[in-house]
N, C-alpha and C. Protein backbone atom coordinates (compact mmCIF):
# COMPACT_ATOMS: atom_id res chain seq x y z
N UNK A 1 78.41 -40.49 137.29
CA UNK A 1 78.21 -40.37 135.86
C UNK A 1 77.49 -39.05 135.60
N UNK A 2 78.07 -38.20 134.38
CA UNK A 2 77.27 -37.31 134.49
C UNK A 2 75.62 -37.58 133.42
N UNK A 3 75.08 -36.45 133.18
CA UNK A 3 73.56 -36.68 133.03
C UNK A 3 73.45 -37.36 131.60
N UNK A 4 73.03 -38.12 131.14
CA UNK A 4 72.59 -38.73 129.89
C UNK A 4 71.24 -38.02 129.57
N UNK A 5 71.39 -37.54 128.64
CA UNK A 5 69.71 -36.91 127.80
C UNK A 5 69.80 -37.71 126.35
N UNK A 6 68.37 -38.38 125.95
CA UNK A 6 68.12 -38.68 124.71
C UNK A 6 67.22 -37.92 124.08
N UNK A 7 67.14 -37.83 122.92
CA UNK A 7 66.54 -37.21 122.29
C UNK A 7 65.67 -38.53 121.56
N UNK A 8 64.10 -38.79 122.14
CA UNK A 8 63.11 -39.75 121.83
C UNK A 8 62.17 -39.57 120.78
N UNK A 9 62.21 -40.12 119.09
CA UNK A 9 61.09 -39.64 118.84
C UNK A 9 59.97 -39.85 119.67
N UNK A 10 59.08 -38.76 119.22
CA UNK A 10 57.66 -39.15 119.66
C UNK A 10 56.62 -40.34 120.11
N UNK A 11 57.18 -40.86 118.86
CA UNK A 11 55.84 -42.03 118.52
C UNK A 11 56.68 -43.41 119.31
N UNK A 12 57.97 -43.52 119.93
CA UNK A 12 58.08 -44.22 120.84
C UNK A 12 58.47 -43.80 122.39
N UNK A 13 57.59 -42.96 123.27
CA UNK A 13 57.88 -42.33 124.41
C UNK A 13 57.14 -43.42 124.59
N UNK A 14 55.68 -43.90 124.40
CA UNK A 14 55.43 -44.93 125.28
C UNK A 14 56.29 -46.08 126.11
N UNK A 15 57.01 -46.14 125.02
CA UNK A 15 58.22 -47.38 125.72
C UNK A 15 58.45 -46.88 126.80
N UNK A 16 58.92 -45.90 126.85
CA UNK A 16 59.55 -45.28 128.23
C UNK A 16 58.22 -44.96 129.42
N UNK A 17 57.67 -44.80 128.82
CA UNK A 17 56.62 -44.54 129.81
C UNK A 17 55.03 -45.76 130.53
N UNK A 18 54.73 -46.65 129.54
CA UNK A 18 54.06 -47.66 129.13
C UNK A 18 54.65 -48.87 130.39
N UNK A 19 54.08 -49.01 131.53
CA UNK A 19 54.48 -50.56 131.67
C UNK A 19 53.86 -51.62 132.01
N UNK A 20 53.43 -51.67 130.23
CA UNK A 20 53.23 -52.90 129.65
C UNK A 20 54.01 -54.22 130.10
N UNK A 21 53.97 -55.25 130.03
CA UNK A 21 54.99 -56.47 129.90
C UNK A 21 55.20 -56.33 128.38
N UNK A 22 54.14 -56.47 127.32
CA UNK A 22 54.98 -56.65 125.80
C UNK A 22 55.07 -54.88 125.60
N UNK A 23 55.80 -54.43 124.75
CA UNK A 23 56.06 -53.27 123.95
C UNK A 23 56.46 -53.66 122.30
N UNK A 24 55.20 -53.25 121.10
CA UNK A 24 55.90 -53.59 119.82
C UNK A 24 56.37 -52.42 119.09
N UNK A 25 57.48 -52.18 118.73
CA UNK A 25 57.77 -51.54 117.49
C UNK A 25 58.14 -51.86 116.36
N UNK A 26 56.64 -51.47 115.59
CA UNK A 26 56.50 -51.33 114.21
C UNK A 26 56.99 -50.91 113.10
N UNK A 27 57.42 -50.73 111.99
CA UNK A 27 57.02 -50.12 110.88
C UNK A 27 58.15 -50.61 109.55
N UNK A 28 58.33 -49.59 108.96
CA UNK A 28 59.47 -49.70 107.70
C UNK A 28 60.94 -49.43 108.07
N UNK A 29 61.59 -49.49 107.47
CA UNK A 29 62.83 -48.85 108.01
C UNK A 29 63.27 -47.48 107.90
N UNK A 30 64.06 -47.26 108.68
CA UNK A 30 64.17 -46.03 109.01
C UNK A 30 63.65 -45.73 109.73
N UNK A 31 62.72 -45.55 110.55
CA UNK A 31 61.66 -45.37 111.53
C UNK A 31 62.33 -45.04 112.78
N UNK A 32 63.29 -45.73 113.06
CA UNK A 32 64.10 -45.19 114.17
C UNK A 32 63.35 -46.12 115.38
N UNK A 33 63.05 -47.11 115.06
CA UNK A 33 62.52 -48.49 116.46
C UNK A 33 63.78 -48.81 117.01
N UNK A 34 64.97 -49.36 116.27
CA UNK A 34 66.13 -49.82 116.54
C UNK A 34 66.76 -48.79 117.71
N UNK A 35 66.54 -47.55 117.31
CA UNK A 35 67.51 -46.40 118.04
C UNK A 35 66.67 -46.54 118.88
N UNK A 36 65.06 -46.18 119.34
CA UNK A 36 64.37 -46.28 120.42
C UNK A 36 64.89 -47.56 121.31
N UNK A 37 64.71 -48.64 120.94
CA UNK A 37 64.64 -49.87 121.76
C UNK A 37 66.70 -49.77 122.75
N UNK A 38 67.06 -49.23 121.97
CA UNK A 38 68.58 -48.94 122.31
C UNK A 38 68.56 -47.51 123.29
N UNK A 39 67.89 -46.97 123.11
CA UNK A 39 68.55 -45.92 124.14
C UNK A 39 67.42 -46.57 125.73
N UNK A 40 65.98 -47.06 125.36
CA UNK A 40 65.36 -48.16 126.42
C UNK A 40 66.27 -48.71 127.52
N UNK A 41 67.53 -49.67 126.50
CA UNK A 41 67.80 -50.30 127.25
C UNK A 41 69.16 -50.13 127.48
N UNK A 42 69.71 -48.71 127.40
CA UNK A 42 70.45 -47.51 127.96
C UNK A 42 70.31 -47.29 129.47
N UNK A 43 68.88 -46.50 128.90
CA UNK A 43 68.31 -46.31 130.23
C UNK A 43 68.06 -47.22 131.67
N UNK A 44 67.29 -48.44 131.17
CA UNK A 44 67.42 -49.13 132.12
C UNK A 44 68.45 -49.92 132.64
N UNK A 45 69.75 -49.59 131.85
CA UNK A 45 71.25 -49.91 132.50
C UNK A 45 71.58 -48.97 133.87
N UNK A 46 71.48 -47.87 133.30
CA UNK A 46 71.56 -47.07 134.16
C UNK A 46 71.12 -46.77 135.12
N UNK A 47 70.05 -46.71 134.81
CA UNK A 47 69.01 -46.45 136.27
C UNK A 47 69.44 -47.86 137.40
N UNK A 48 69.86 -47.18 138.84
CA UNK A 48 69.91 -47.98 139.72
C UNK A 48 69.13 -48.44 140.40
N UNK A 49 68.00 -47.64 140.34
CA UNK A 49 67.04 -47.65 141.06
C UNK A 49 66.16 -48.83 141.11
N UNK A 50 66.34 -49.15 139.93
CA UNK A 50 65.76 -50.34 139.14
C UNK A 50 66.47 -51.87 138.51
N UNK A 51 66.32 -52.51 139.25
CA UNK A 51 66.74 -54.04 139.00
C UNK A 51 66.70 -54.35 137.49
N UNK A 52 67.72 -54.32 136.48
CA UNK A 52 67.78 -54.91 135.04
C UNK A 52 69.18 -56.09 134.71
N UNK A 53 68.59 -56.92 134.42
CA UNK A 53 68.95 -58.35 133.65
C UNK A 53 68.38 -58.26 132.73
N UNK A 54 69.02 -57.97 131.87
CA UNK A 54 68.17 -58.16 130.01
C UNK A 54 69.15 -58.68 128.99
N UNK A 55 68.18 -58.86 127.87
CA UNK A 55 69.06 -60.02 127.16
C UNK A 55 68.43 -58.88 125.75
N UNK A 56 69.82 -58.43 125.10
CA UNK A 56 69.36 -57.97 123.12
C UNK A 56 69.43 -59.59 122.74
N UNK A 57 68.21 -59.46 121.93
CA UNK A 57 68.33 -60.96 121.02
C UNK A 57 67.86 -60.88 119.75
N UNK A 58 68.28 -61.66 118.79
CA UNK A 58 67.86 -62.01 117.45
C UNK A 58 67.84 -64.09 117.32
N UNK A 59 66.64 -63.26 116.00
CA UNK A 59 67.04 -65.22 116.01
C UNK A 59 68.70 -65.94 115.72
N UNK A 60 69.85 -65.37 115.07
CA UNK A 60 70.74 -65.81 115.43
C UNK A 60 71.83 -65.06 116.04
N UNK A 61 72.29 -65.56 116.89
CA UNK A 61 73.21 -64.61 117.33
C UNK A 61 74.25 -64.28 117.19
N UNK A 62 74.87 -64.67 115.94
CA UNK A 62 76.03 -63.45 115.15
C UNK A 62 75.57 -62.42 114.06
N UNK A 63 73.77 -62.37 114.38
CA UNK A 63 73.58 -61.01 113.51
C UNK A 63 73.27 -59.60 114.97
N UNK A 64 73.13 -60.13 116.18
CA UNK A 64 72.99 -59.35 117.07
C UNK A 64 74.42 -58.31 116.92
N UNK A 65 75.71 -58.81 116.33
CA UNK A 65 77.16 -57.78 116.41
C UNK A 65 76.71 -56.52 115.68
N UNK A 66 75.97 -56.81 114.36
CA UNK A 66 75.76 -55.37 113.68
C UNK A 66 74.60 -54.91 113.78
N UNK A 67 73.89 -55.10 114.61
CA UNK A 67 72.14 -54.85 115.08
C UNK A 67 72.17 -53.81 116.16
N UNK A 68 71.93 -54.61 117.08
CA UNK A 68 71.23 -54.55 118.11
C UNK A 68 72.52 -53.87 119.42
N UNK A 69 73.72 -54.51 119.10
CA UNK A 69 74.46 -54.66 119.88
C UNK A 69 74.96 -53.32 119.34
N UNK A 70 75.17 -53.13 118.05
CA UNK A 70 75.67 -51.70 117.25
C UNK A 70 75.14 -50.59 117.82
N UNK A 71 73.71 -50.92 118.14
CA UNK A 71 73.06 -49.86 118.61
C UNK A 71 73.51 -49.49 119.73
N UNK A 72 73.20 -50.01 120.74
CA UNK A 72 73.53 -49.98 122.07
C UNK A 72 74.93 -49.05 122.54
N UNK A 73 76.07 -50.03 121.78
CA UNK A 73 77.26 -49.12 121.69
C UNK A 73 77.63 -48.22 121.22
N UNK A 74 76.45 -47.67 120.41
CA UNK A 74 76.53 -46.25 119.81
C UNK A 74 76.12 -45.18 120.46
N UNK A 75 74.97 -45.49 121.28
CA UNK A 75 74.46 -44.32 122.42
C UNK A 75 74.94 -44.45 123.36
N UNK A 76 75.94 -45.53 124.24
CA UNK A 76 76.97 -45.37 125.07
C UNK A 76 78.01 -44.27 124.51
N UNK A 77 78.79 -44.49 123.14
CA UNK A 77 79.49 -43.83 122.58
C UNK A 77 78.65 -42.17 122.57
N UNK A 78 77.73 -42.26 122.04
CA UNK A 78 77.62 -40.85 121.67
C UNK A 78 77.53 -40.10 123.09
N UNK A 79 77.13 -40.60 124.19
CA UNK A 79 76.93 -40.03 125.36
C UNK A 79 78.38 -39.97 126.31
N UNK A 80 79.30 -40.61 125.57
CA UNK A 80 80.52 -40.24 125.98
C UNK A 80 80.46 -41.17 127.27
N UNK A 81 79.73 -42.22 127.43
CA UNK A 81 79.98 -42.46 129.17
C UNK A 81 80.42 -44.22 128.95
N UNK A 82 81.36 -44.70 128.09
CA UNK A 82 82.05 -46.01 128.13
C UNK A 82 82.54 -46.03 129.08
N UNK A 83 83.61 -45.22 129.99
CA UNK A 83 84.59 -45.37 130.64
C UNK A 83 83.56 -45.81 132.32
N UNK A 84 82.26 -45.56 132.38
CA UNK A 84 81.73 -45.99 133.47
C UNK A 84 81.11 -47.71 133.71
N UNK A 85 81.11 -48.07 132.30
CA UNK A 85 80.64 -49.35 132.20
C UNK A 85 81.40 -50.32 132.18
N UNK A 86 81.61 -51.63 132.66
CA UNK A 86 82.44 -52.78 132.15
C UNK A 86 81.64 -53.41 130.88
N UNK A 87 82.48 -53.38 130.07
CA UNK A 87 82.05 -53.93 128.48
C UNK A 87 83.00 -55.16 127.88
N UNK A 88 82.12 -56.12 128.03
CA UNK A 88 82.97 -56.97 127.15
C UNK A 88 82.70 -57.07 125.40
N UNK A 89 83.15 -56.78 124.87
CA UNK A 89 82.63 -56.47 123.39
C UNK A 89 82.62 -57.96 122.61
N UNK A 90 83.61 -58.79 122.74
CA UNK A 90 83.85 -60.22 122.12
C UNK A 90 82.12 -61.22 122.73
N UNK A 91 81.83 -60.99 123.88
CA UNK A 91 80.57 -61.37 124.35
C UNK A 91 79.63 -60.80 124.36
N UNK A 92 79.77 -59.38 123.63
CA UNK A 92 78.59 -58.42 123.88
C UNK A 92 77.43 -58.32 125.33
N UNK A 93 78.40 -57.97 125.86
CA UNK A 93 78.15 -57.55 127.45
C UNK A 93 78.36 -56.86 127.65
N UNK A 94 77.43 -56.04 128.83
CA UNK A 94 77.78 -54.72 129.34
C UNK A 94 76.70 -54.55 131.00
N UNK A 95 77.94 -54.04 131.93
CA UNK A 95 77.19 -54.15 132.75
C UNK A 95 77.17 -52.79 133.79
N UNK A 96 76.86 -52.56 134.29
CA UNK A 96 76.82 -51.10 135.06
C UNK A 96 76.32 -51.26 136.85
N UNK A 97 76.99 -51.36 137.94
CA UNK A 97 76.79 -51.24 138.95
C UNK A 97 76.30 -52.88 139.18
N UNK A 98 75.10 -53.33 139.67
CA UNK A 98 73.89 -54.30 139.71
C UNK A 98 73.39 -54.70 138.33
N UNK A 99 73.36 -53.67 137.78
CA UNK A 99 73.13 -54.18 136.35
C UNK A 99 73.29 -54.64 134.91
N UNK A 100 73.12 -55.45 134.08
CA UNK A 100 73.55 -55.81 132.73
C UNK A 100 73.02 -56.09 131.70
N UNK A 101 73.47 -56.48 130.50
CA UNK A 101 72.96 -56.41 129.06
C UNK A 101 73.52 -57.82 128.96
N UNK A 102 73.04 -58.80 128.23
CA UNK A 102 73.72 -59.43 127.26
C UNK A 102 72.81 -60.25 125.99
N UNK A 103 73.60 -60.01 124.97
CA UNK A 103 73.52 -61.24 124.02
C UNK A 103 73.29 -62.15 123.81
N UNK A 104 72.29 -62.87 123.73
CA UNK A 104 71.43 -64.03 123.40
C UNK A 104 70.78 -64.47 121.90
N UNK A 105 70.92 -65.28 121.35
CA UNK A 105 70.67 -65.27 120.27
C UNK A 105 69.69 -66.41 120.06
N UNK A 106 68.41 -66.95 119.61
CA UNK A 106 67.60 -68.09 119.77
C UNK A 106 67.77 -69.15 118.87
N UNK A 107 68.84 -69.01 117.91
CA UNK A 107 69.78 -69.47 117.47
C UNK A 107 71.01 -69.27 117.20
N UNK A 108 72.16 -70.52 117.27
CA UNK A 108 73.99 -70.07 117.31
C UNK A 108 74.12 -69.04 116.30
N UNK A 109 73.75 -69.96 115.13
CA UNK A 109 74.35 -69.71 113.62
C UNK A 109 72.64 -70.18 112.83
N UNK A 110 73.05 -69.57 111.36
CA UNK A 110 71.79 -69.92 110.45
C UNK A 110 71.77 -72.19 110.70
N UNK A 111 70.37 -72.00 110.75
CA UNK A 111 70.22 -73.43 110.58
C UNK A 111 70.63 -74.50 111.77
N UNK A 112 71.40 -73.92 112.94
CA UNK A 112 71.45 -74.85 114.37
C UNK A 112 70.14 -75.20 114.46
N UNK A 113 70.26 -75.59 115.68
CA UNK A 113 69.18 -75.93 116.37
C UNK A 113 68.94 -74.80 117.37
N UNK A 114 67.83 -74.22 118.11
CA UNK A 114 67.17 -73.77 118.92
C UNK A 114 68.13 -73.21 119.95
N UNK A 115 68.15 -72.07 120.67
CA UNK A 115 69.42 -71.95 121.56
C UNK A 115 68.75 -72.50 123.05
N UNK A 116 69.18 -72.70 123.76
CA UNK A 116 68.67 -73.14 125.61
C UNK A 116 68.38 -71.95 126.09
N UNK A 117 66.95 -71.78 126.16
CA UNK A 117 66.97 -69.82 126.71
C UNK A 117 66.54 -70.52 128.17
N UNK A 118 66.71 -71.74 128.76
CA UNK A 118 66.55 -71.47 129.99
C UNK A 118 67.62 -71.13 131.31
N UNK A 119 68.67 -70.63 130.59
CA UNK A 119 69.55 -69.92 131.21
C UNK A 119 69.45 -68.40 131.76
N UNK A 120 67.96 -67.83 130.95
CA UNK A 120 67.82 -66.60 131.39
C UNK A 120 67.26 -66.51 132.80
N UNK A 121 67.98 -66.72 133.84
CA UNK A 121 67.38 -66.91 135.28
C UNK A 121 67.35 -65.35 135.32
N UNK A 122 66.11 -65.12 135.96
CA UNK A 122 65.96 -63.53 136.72
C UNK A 122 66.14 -62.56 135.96
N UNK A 123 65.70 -62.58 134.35
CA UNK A 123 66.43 -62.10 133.23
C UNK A 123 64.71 -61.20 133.19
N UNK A 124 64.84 -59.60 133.33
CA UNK A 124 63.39 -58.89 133.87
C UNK A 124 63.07 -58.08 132.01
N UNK A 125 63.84 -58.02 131.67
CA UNK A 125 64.12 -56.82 130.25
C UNK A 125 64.72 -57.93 128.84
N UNK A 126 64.12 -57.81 127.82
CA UNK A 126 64.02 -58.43 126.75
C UNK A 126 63.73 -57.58 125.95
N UNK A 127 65.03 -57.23 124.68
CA UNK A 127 64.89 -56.57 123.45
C UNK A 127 64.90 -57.82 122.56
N UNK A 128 63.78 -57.89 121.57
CA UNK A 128 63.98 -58.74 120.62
C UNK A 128 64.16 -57.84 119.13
N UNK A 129 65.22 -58.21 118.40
CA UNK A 129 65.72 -57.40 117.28
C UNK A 129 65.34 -57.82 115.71
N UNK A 130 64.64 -57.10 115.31
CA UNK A 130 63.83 -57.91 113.83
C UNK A 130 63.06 -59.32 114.05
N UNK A 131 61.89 -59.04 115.23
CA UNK A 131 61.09 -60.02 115.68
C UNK A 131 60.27 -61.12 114.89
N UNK A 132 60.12 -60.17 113.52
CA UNK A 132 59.26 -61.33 112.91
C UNK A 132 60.27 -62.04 112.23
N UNK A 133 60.95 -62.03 112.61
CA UNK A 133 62.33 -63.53 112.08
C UNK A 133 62.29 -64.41 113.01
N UNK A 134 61.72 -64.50 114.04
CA UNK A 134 61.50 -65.52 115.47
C UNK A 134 59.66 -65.95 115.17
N UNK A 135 60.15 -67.34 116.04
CA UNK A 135 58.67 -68.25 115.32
C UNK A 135 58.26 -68.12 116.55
N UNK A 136 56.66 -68.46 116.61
CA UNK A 136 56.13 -68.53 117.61
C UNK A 136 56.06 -69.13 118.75
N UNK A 137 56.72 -70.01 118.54
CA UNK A 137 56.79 -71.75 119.24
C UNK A 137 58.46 -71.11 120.14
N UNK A 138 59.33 -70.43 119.13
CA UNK A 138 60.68 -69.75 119.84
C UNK A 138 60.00 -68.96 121.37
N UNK A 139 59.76 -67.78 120.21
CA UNK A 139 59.11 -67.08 121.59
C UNK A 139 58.36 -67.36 122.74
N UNK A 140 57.29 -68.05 122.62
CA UNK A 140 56.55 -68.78 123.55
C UNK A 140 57.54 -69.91 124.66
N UNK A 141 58.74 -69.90 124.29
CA UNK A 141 59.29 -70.94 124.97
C UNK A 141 60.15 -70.14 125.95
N UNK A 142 60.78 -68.76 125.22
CA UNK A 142 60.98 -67.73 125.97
C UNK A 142 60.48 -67.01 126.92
N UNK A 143 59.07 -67.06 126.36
CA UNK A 143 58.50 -66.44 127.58
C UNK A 143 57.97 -66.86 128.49
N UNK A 144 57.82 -68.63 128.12
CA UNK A 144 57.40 -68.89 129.44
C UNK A 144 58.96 -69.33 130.55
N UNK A 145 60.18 -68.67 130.39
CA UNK A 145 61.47 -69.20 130.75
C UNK A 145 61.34 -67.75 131.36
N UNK A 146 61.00 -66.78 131.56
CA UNK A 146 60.89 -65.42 132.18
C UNK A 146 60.17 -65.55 133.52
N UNK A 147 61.25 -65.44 134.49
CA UNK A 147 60.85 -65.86 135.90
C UNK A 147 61.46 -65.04 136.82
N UNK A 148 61.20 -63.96 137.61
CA UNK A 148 61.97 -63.44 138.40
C UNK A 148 61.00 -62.86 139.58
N UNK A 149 61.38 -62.06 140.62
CA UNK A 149 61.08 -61.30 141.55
C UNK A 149 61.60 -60.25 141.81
N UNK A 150 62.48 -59.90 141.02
CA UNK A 150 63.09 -58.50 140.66
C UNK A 150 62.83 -57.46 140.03
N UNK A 151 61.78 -57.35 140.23
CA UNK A 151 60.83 -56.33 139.12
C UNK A 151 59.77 -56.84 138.06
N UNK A 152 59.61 -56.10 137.21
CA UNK A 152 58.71 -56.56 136.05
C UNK A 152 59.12 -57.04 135.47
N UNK A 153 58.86 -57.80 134.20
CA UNK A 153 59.37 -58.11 133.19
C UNK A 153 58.53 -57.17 131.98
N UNK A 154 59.96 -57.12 131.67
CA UNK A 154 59.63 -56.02 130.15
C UNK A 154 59.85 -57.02 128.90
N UNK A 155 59.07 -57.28 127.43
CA UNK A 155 59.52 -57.69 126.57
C UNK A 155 59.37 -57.04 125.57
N UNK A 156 60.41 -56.42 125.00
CA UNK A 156 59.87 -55.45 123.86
C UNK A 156 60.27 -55.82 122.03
N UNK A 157 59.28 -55.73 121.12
CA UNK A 157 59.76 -56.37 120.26
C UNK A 157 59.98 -55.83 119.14
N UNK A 158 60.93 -55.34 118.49
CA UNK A 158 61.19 -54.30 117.10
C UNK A 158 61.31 -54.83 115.89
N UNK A 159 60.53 -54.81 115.03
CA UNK A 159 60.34 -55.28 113.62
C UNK A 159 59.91 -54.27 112.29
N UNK A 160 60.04 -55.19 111.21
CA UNK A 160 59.52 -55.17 109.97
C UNK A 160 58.55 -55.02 110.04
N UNK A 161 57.38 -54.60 109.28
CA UNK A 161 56.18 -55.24 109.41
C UNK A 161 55.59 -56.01 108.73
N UNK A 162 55.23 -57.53 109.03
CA UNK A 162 55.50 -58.48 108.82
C UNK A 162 53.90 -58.59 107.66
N UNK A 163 53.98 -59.75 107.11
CA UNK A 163 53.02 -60.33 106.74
C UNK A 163 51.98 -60.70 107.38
N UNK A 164 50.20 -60.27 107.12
CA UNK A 164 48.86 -60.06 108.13
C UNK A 164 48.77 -61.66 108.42
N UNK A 165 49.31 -62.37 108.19
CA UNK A 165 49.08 -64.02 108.35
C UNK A 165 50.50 -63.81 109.61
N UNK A 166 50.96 -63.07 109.92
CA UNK A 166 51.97 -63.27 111.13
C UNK A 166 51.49 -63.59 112.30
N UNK A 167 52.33 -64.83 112.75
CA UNK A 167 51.67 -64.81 114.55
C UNK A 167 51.69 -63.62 115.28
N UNK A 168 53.03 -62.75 114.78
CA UNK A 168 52.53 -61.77 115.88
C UNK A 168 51.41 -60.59 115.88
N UNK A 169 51.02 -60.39 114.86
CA UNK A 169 49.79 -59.58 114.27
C UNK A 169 48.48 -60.35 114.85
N UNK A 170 48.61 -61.56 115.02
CA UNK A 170 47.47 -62.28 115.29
C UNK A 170 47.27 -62.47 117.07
N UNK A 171 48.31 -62.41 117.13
CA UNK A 171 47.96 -62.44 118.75
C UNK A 171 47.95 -60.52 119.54
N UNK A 172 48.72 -59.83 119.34
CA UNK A 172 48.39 -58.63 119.92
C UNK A 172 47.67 -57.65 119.15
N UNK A 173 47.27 -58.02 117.68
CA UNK A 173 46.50 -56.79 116.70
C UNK A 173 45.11 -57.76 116.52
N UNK A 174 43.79 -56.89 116.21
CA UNK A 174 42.80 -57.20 115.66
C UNK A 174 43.02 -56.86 114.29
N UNK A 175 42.75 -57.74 113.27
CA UNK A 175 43.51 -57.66 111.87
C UNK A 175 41.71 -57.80 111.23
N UNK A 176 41.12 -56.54 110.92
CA UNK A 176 39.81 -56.86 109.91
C UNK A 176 40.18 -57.24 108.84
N UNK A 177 39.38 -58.22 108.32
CA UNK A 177 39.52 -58.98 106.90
C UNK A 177 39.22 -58.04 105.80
């Protein structure tokens, strides 16, 4: 394959560099979190060096087609390097050498029930897509279903920014009254 270069804003190189287990990206839109968290998990397709099983997720998973998954296939596209990956697009999969992406959603459709995330065996990399739409009790069930020996586990989470009564503000931010 030849060389992939991204062009990173600034204010998310930590991702790339940071290894954290959680990673949050913040803010309004436009901000360009979405494009960060996507070329992330670009990168760690690629890289062989490095053991990746990761899952793009939203709370349901037929909004992951124009999200998350959009993303992804856009910096494959723009980097010109599809023809090296096996892609299933109907499953939103993609896998490269040892490594892969897929689609998970923590719910089917609006209003199911809960999806079974204990299928993510050995699953090291987790993009979650417009996070503060996932409840706490979701996530927490996720993460304690994150089990491997294949590296770290990465969970990174890209949002809105949510309301100061949010679980997730409350557990990784000190929020003064």
């Amino acid at each position: 394959m030849s060389k992939v270069e991204q062009s990173v804003l600034s204010h998310f190189r930590s991702l790339f560099q940071d290894e954290a287990r959680y990673i949050i990206g913040m803010g309004g839109r436009g901000n360009g979190r979405s494009t960060a968290g996507s070329q992330y998990v670009l990168s760690r397709l690629i890289d062989q060096s490095v053991y990746t099983r990761g899952a793009i997720m939203r709370a349901i998973y037929s909004d992951i087609r124009s999200s998350c998954w959009r993303e992804l296939s856009d910096r494959i596209i723009e980097q010109d390097i599809s023809s090296v990956f096996r892609i299933a697009d109907n499953e939103m999969y993609v896998e490269y050498g040892g490594n892969s992406i897929r689609a998970h959603g923590f719910k089917a459709s609006s209003g199911s029930l809960t999806a079974r995330l204990k299928s993510l065996a050995n699953y090291n990399l987790i993009w979650i897509d417009e996070a503060e739409e996932i409840g706490e009790n979701e996530f927490r069930t996720l993460d304690d279903t994150l089990r491997t020996t294949k590296g770290n586990i990465r969970v990174i989470l890209t949002l809105n920014t949510p309301p100061k009564n949010h679980w997730i503000l409350k557990k990784w931010f000190d929020m003064i009254p």
